[in-house]
Coordinates of C-alpha atoms in Angstrom, one line a residue:
M237 CA -8.8 23.2 -11.3
R238 CA -10.4 21.6 -8.4
V239 CA -10.0 18.0 -7.4
I240 CA -11.3 15.7 -4.6
I241 CA -8.9 12.9 -3.3
V242 CA -10.4 9.8 -1.9
V243 CA -8.6 8.1 1.0
G244 CA -9.7 5.3 3.3
A245 CA -6.9 3.1 4.3
R246 CA -3.3 3.2 5.4
P247 CA -1.7 2.8 2.0
N248 CA -3.8 5.7 0.7
F249 CA -2.6 8.0 3.4
I250 CA 1.1 7.2 2.8
K251 CA 0.7 7.8 -1.0
V252 CA -1.3 11.1 -0.6
G253 CA 1.2 12.6 1.8
P254 CA 3.4 14.2 -1.0
L255 CA 0.6 14.8 -3.4
V256 CA -1.4 17.5 -1.7
P257 CA 1.4 20.0 -1.4
A258 CA 2.4 19.4 -5.1
L259 CA -1.0 20.0 -6.3
T260 CA -1.4 23.2 -4.3
A261 CA 2.0 24.4 -5.7
A262 CA 0.6 23.8 -9.1
G263 CA -2.5 25.8 -8.5
I264 CA -4.8 22.9 -8.1
A265 CA -7.2 23.0 -5.2
A266 CA -7.3 19.6 -3.6
D267 CA -9.7 18.4 -0.7
L268 CA -9.6 15.0 0.9
V269 CA -12.5 12.9 1.7
H270 CA -11.8 10.1 4.2
T271 CA -14.3 7.2 3.7
G272 CA -13.4 5.7 7.2
Q273 CA -12.5 2.3 5.8
H274 CA -9.7 2.1 8.4
Y275 CA -11.5 3.6 11.3
D276 CA -9.5 3.3 14.6
A277 CA -6.6 5.4 15.7
A278 CA -3.9 2.7 15.2
M279 CA -5.1 2.4 11.6
S280 CA -5.8 6.0 10.6
D281 CA -5.2 8.8 13.0
V282 CA -1.5 8.0 13.6
F283 CA -0.7 8.1 9.9
F284 CA -2.3 11.6 9.6
E285 CA 0.0 12.7 12.4
D286 CA 3.1 11.1 11.0
L287 CA 2.6 12.2 7.5
D288 CA 1.4 15.7 8.5
L289 CA -1.7 15.4 6.2
P290 CA -4.3 18.0 6.2
E291 CA -7.6 17.2 7.9
P292 CA -10.0 15.7 5.5
R293 CA -12.7 18.1 4.6
W294 CA -15.3 15.2 4.8
Y295 CA -15.4 12.0 6.9
L296 CA -17.9 9.4 5.7
G297 CA -17.5 6.9 8.6
V298 CA -18.0 3.8 6.5
G299 CA -16.2 1.5 8.9
S300 CA -15.7 -2.3 8.5
G301 CA -17.8 -5.0 6.8
T302 CA -17.7 -7.4 3.9
H303 CA -16.2 -6.3 0.7
A304 CA -19.6 -5.6 -0.9
T305 CA -21.0 -3.9 2.2
Q306 CA -18.0 -1.6 2.5
T307 CA -17.7 -0.6 -1.1
A308 CA -21.5 0.0 -1.4
A309 CA -21.6 2.1 1.6
A310 CA -18.7 4.2 0.5
M311 CA -20.1 4.4 -3.0
V312 CA -23.5 5.7 -1.8
K313 CA -22.0 8.4 0.4
L314 CA -19.4 9.4 -2.2
E315 CA -22.1 9.7 -4.9
E316 CA -24.1 12.2 -2.7
L317 CA -20.8 14.2 -2.0
L318 CA -19.7 14.3 -5.6
A319 CA -23.1 15.3 -6.9
A320 CA -23.2 18.2 -4.7
E321 CA -19.5 19.3 -5.2
R322 CA -18.9 18.5 -8.8
P323 CA -15.1 18.6 -8.8
D324 CA -13.2 18.8 -12.1
A325 CA -11.7 15.3 -11.3
L326 CA -11.7 12.7 -8.6
I327 CA -8.3 11.2 -7.6
V328 CA -8.3 7.6 -6.3
V329 CA -5.2 5.9 -5.2
G330 CA -4.1 2.2 -5.0
D331 CA -6.5 -0.7 -4.9
V332 CA -8.5 -0.7 -1.6
N333 CA -12.4 -0.8 -1.6
S334 CA -12.6 3.0 -1.2
T335 CA -10.7 3.3 -4.4
L336 CA -13.2 1.2 -6.3
A337 CA -16.2 3.0 -4.7
G338 CA -14.8 6.4 -5.7
A339 CA -14.2 5.4 -9.3
L340 CA -17.7 3.9 -9.6
A341 CA -19.5 6.9 -8.1
A342 CA -17.5 9.4 -10.1
A343 CA -17.8 7.6 -13.4
K344 CA -21.5 7.3 -13.1
L345 CA -21.7 11.1 -12.5
H346 CA -19.3 11.7 -15.6
I347 CA -16.7 13.1 -13.3
P348 CA -13.2 12.2 -14.7
V349 CA -11.4 9.6 -12.5
V350 CA -7.6 9.9 -12.1
H351 CA -6.0 6.6 -10.8
V352 CA -2.7 7.0 -9.0
E353 CA -0.9 3.7 -9.1
A354 CA -2.7 2.4 -12.1
G355 CA -2.0 -0.8 -14.1
L356 CA -0.5 -3.1 -11.5
R357 CA -1.6 -6.7 -12.0
S358 CA -1.2 -9.9 -9.9
R359 CA -3.4 -11.9 -12.3
D360 CA -4.7 -13.5 -9.2
F361 CA -8.6 -13.2 -8.9
S362 CA -8.6 -14.7 -5.4
M363 CA -7.3 -11.2 -4.3
P364 CA -10.1 -8.6 -4.0
E365 CA -7.6 -5.9 -4.7
E366 CA -7.1 -7.4 -8.2
V367 CA -10.8 -6.9 -8.9
N368 CA -10.6 -3.3 -7.6
R369 CA -7.6 -2.6 -9.8
L370 CA -9.1 -3.9 -12.9
V371 CA -12.4 -2.1 -12.7
T372 CA -10.9 1.1 -11.4
D373 CA -8.5 1.3 -14.4
Q374 CA -11.3 0.7 -16.9
L375 CA -13.2 3.5 -15.4
S376 CA -10.2 6.0 -15.2
A377 CA -9.8 8.9 -17.7
L378 CA -6.2 9.3 -16.6
L379 CA -4.0 6.4 -15.5
L380 CA -0.8 7.3 -13.6
T381 CA 1.5 4.3 -13.4
P382 CA 4.3 3.6 -11.0
V383 CA 6.3 1.2 -13.2
R384 CA 6.9 0.6 -17.0
E385 CA 5.3 -2.9 -16.7
A386 CA 2.0 -1.2 -15.6
D387 CA 1.9 0.7 -18.9
E388 CA 2.4 -2.6 -20.8
N389 CA -0.5 -4.2 -18.8
L390 CA -2.8 -1.4 -19.6
L391 CA -1.9 -1.4 -23.3
R392 CA -2.5 -5.1 -23.5
E393 CA -6.0 -4.6 -22.1
G394 CA -6.8 -2.1 -24.8
V395 CA -6.5 1.2 -22.9
D396 CA -5.8 4.1 -25.2
P397 CA -2.2 5.2 -24.7
S398 CA -3.4 8.9 -24.4
R399 CA -4.9 7.9 -21.1
I400 CA -1.6 6.6 -19.7
R401 CA 1.2 8.5 -18.0
F402 CA 4.2 6.9 -16.4
V403 CA 5.0 9.1 -13.3
G404 CA 6.8 6.8 -11.0
N405 CA 5.9 5.5 -7.4
I406 CA 4.4 8.0 -5.1
M407 CA 5.1 5.6 -2.2
A408 CA 8.8 6.0 -2.9
Q409 CA 8.6 9.8 -2.7
S410 CA 6.8 9.7 0.7
L411 CA 9.4 7.2 2.1
L412 CA 12.3 9.4 0.8
E413 CA 10.8 12.5 2.4
H414 CA 10.4 10.9 5.8
L415 CA 13.4 8.5 6.0
S416 CA 15.6 10.8 8.0
Q417 CA 12.9 11.1 10.7
A418 CA 12.3 7.4 10.7
R419 CA 16.0 6.5 11.1
D420 CA 16.3 8.7 14.1
R421 CA 13.6 6.9 15.8
R422 CA 15.5 3.6 16.2
A423 CA 12.2 2.0 17.0
C424 CA 13.7 -1.5 17.4
E425 CA 15.4 -0.5 20.6
R426 CA 12.0 -0.2 22.3
Y427 CA 11.7 -3.9 21.9
G428 CA 15.2 -4.7 23.1
L429 CA 16.5 -5.3 19.5
E430 CA 19.6 -4.0 17.7
P431 CA 19.7 -2.8 14.1
G432 CA 20.6 -5.7 11.8
G433 CA 19.8 -8.1 14.6
Y434 CA 16.2 -9.1 13.8
V435 CA 13.6 -10.1 11.2
L436 CA 10.5 -8.0 10.9
A437 CA 7.1 -9.8 10.2
T438 CA 4.0 -8.3 8.9
I439 CA 1.1 -10.7 8.2
H440 CA -2.5 -9.4 7.7
R441 CA -4.0 -10.7 4.6
P442 CA -7.0 -12.9 4.8
E443 CA -5.5 -15.4 2.4
N444 CA -3.1 -16.2 5.4
T445 CA -5.0 -15.2 8.5
D446 CA -8.3 -16.9 7.6
H447 CA -6.6 -20.2 6.6
P448 CA -5.3 -22.2 9.4
E449 CA -3.0 -24.5 7.4
R450 CA -1.3 -21.4 5.8
L451 CA -1.0 -19.6 9.0
A452 CA 0.4 -22.7 10.7
E453 CA 3.2 -22.9 8.1
I454 CA 4.0 -19.2 8.5
A455 CA 4.0 -19.4 12.3
A456 CA 6.4 -22.3 12.2
A457 CA 8.8 -20.6 9.9
L458 CA 8.8 -17.5 12.2
K459 CA 9.5 -19.7 15.3
Y460 CA 12.5 -21.3 13.6
S461 CA 13.9 -18.0 12.2
P462 CA 17.7 -17.8 12.5
L463 CA 17.2 -14.3 14.0
P464 CA 14.7 -12.9 16.6
V465 CA 11.4 -11.9 15.0
L466 CA 9.5 -8.7 15.7
F467 CA 5.9 -9.1 14.7
P468 CA 3.5 -6.1 14.9
V469 CA 0.1 -7.7 14.8
H470 CA -3.4 -6.5 14.8
P471 CA -5.4 -7.4 17.9
R472 CA -7.9 -9.3 15.8
T473 CA -5.1 -11.6 14.4
R474 CA -3.6 -12.4 17.8
P475 CA -6.1 -15.1 18.7
R476 CA -5.5 -16.8 15.3
I477 CA -1.7 -16.8 15.7
A478 CA -2.0 -18.0 19.3
E479 CA -3.7 -21.2 18.0
H480 CA -0.4 -22.0 16.2
G481 CA 1.8 -21.3 19.3
I482 CA 2.8 -17.6 18.8
V483 CA 1.8 -15.9 22.0
P484 CA 3.3 -13.3 24.2
G485 CA 6.5 -14.9 25.5
T486 CA 7.0 -17.3 22.6
R487 CA 10.9 -17.9 22.4
G488 CA 12.4 -15.9 19.5
V489 CA 9.2 -13.9 18.6
T490 CA 8.2 -10.5 20.0
L491 CA 4.6 -9.6 19.4
A492 CA 3.9 -5.7 19.2
D493 CA 0.9 -3.6 18.7
P494 CA 0.5 -2.0 15.3
V495 CA 2.8 1.0 14.7
G496 CA 2.6 4.3 12.9
Y497 CA 4.2 5.0 9.5
L498 CA 7.5 6.5 10.9
D499 CA 8.0 3.7 13.4
M500 CA 7.3 1.1 10.7
L501 CA 9.8 2.7 8.3
S502 CA 12.3 2.7 11.2
L503 CA 11.7 -1.0 11.8
Q504 CA 12.1 -1.9 8.1
H505 CA 15.2 0.2 7.8
D506 CA 16.9 -1.5 10.7
A507 CA 15.7 -5.1 10.0
A508 CA 18.1 -7.7 8.7
A509 CA 15.2 -9.0 6.5
I510 CA 11.4 -8.8 6.3
V511 CA 8.7 -11.5 6.0
T512 CA 5.4 -10.0 4.8
D513 CA 2.2 -10.4 2.8
S514 CA 1.9 -6.6 2.3
G515 CA 2.2 -5.1 -1.2
G516 CA 3.4 -1.8 0.2
V517 CA 6.0 -3.4 2.5
Q518 CA 7.4 -5.2 -0.5
E519 CA 8.0 -1.8 -2.1
E520 CA 9.3 -0.1 0.9
A521 CA 11.7 -3.0 1.7
C522 CA 13.0 -2.5 -1.9
M523 CA 13.6 1.2 -1.4
L524 CA 15.3 0.7 1.9
R525 CA 17.4 -2.2 0.6
T526 CA 16.1 -4.5 3.2
P527 CA 15.7 -8.0 1.6
C528 CA 12.2 -9.2 1.6
V529 CA 10.4 -12.6 1.7
T530 CA 6.8 -12.5 0.5
V531 CA 4.4 -15.2 1.8
R532 CA 1.8 -15.0 -0.9
R533 CA 0.8 -17.0 -4.0
S534 CA 1.3 -13.9 -6.3
T535 CA 2.2 -10.3 -6.3
E536 CA 1.4 -7.2 -8.3
R537 CA 4.8 -5.8 -7.2
R538 CA 6.8 -7.9 -9.7
I539 CA 9.4 -5.1 -10.1
T540 CA 10.7 -5.9 -6.6
I541 CA 11.4 -9.5 -7.7
D542 CA 13.0 -8.4 -10.9
V543 CA 15.5 -6.1 -9.3
G544 CA 16.4 -8.8 -6.7
A545 CA 14.9 -7.3 -3.6
N546 CA 12.1 -9.7 -3.0
R547 CA 11.4 -13.5 -3.1
L548 CA 7.9 -14.8 -3.5
V549 CA 7.6 -18.1 -1.7
G550 CA 4.0 -18.8 -0.7
A551 CA 3.1 -20.2 2.7
W552 CA 5.3 -23.3 3.2
R553 CA 7.7 -23.3 6.1
E554 CA 10.7 -24.9 4.3
R555 CA 10.4 -22.4 1.5
I556 CA 10.1 -19.5 3.7
L557 CA 13.1 -20.5 5.8
A558 CA 15.2 -21.2 2.8
A559 CA 14.3 -17.8 1.3
L560 CA 15.0 -16.2 4.6
E561 CA 18.5 -17.7 4.8
E562 CA 19.1 -16.4 1.2
A563 CA 17.8 -12.9 2.1
L564 CA 20.0 -12.6 5.1
A565 CA 23.0 -13.6 3.0
S566 CA 22.2 -11.2 0.2
N567 CA 24.3 -8.1 -0.5
R568 CA 21.5 -5.6 -0.9
D569 CA 22.9 -3.9 -3.9
W570 CA 20.0 -4.1 -6.2
P571 CA 19.2 -1.1 -8.5
L572 CA 16.1 1.0 -7.5
P573 CA 13.3 1.0 -10.0
E574 CA 12.9 3.8 -12.5
L575 CA 11.4 7.1 -11.2
W576 CA 11.0 5.8 -7.6
D577 CA 12.2 9.3 -6.5
E578 CA 11.2 12.6 -5.0
G579 CA 9.7 14.0 -8.2
V580 CA 6.6 11.8 -8.5
A581 CA 4.0 14.1 -7.0
S582 CA 5.2 17.0 -9.3
R583 CA 4.8 14.7 -12.3
I584 CA 1.3 14.0 -11.2
A585 CA 0.6 17.6 -10.8
Q586 CA 1.9 18.3 -14.2
A587 CA -0.3 15.5 -15.7
L588 CA -3.4 17.1 -14.2
S589 CA -2.4 20.5 -15.3
D590 CA -2.0 19.2 -18.9
G591 CA -5.7 18.4 -18.7
V592 CA -7.8 15.4 -18.1
E593 CA -9.9 14.3 -21.0
P594 CA -13.4 12.9 -20.3
M595 CA -14.1 9.3 -21.1
P596 CA -15.4 8.6 -24.6
G597 CA -19.0 9.6 -25.2
V598 CA -19.2 11.9 -22.1

């Protein structure tokens, strides 16, 4: 069996890390195609280095743009590639625009789509990722789910049970495989901070960075945090947060450049708490038993709330600060979700080895 795996953004790289060797061990030939959705070194190259990923066989150079522009450009280039290569299946991961582009291109060429991390739902259509998830799942011949709730979501939507396999969370396997390396880095010390003595902030979603009133509330909460805040921030976001008084030298807030995967794991592991709008960080915080405060209206990672690792508070300073105080006082003894372990990639390989049935009528 021969498959092509689509990657294009940081969450994809993290999840594909354990997958390629597991597929190879199962006798499945796997090649990577990098769409170039995240196109600079801080967003892409460092993750390949940290995760020891094989070089992509193809690089499409899609770059940035609107959702439609980016998805369409990736779809056009992937269609050309898939028509020439005709793999037995196309594996797409997560919910980024490259995921949707791959699913659309493959489905129209009658190449079975395998969706890793299928079935997650925020039920919030203001999130472009929710659209990507819904469409990708409808086009997928094999849906590999990270939590039981995802199976239930798909069944409610009328997906044939034979297309669904609960395999667990591939992100968790990647984290467990790299945790020892990450701990040894003690990345917080580079910023003059001590383990357990700071709050880590990651804010990148347009629903926050593109809305001044929401960003102002988040910025105010960070400035009044009971512990120092470390805030790795993308250069494009810096001018926006500067408008709300967070600039280099702001008392209690340390701004940092974006960091690689291992450094980010290290910073999350050693933080007293995390304030984030990232789906992946919610899951990683849960695995690391670092309490999390999520500044969003909704989340597709409901399991992190259910086990007690996460608090969904929106973008109101009082609610953020109250949740942060609660997080800092929590005992961190929540149970880890089912099958968030080091066997996920092997279960995915087994699901592929068992066969991928074509979609009805193909």
